[in-house]
mmCIF file of C-alpha atoms in Angstrom:
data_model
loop_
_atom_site.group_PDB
_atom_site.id
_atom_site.type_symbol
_atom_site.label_atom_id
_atom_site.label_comp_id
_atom_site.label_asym_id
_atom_site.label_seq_id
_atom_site.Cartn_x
_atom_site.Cartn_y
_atom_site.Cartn_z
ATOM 1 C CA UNK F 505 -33.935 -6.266 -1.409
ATOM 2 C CA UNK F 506 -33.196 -8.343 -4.508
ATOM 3 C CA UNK F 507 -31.593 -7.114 -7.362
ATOM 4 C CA UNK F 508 -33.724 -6.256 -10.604
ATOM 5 C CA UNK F 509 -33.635 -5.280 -14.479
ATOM 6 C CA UNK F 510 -35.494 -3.428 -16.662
ATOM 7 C CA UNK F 511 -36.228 -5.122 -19.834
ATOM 8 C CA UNK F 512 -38.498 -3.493 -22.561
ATOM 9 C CA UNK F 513 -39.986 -1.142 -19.239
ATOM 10 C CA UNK F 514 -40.848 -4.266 -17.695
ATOM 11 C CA UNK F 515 -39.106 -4.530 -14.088
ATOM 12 C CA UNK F 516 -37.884 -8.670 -13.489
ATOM 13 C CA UNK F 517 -36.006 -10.014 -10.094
ATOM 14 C CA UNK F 518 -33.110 -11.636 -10.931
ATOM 15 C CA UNK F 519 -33.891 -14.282 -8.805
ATOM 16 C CA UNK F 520 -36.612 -15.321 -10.648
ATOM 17 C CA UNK F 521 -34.793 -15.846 -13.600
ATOM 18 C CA UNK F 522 -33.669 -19.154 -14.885
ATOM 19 C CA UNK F 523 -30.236 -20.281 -14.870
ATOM 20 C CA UNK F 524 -30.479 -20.043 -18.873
ATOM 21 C CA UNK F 525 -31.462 -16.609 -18.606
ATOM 22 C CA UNK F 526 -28.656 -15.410 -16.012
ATOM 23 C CA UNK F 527 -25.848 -17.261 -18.251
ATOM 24 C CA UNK F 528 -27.908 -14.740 -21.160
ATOM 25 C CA UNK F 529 -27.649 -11.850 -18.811
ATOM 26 C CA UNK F 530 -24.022 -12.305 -18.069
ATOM 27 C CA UNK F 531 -23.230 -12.412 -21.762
ATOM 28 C CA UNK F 532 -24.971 -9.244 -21.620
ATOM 29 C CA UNK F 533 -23.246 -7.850 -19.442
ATOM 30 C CA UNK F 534 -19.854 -8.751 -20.712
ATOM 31 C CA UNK F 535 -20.991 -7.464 -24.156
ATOM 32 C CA UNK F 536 -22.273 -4.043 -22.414
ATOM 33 C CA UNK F 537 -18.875 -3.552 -21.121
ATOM 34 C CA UNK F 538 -16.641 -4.658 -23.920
ATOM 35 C CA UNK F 539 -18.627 -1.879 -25.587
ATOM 36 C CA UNK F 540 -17.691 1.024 -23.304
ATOM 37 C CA UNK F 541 -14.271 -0.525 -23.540
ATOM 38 C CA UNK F 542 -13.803 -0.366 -26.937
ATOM 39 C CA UNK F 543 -15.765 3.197 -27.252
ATOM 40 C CA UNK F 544 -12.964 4.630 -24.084
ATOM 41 C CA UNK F 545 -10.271 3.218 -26.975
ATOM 42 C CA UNK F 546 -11.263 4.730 -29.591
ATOM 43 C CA UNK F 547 -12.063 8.053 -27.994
ATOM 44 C CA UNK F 548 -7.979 7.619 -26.917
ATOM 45 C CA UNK F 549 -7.190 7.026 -30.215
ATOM 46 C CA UNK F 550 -9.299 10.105 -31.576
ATOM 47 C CA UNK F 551 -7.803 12.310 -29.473
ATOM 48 C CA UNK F 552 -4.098 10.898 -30.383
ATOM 49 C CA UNK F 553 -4.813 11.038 -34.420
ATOM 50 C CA UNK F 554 -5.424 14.964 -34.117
ATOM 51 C CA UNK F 555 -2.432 15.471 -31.925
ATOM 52 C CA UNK F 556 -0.506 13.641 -34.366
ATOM 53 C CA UNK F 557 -1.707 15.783 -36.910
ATOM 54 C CA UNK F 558 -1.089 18.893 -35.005
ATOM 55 C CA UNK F 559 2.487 17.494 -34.365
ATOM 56 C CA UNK F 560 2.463 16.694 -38.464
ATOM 57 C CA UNK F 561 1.338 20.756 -39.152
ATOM 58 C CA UNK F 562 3.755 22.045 -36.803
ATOM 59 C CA UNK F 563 6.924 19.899 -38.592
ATOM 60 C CA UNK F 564 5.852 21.193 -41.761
ATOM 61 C CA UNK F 565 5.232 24.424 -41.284
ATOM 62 C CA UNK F 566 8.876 24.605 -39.498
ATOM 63 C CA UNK F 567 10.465 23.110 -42.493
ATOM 64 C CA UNK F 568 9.159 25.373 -44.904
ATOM 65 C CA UNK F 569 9.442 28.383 -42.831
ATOM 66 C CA UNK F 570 12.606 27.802 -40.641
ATOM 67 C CA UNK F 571 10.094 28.646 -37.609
ATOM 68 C CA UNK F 572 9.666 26.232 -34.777
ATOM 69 C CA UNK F 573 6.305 27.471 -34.030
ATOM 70 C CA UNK F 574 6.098 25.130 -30.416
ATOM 71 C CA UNK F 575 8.922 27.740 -29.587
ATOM 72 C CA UNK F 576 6.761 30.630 -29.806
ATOM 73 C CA UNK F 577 4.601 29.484 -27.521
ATOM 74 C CA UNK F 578 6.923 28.000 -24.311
#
C-alpha cells in the first residue's frame, strides 16, 4: 500500500507526485517539525520563567521577613 497525503481534503499517492513536488513536501516536512521543535522549547522555557519567578518571590519574601519559606514546606 503506498503512502498518501491529504491536501485541501483531497487524498494524493506520493508516488504520483513529481520529483519537484516531493523536494516541496520534504521542505514541508522539515518546516512541520522545526515547528513542534521550537513550540516543545518554548513550552520549556515557559515553564522555567515561572519557576524562576517563584524562586524570585520566595528570595524576597525571605529577605524581608527573615523566613525561608522553602523550609516550611520540606
Amino acid at each position: 500500500m503506498s503512502q498518501k497525503i491529504k491536501i485541501d481534503g483531497v487524498e494524493h499517492d506520493l508516488d504520483s507526485l513529481s520529483v519537484d513536488a516531493k523536494a516541496i513536501l520534504e521542505k514541508l516536512q522539515h518546516t512541520d517539525k522545526q515547528i513542534q521543535d521550537t513550540t516543545n522549547l518554548c513550552a520549556l522555557l515557559t515553564r522555567a520563567k515561572k519557576s524562576y519567578i517563584q524562586e524570585l518571590k520566595r528570595e524576597m519574601i525571605q529577605g524581608k521577613s527573615g523566613v525561608d519559606i522553602a523550609s516550611l514546606f520540606d
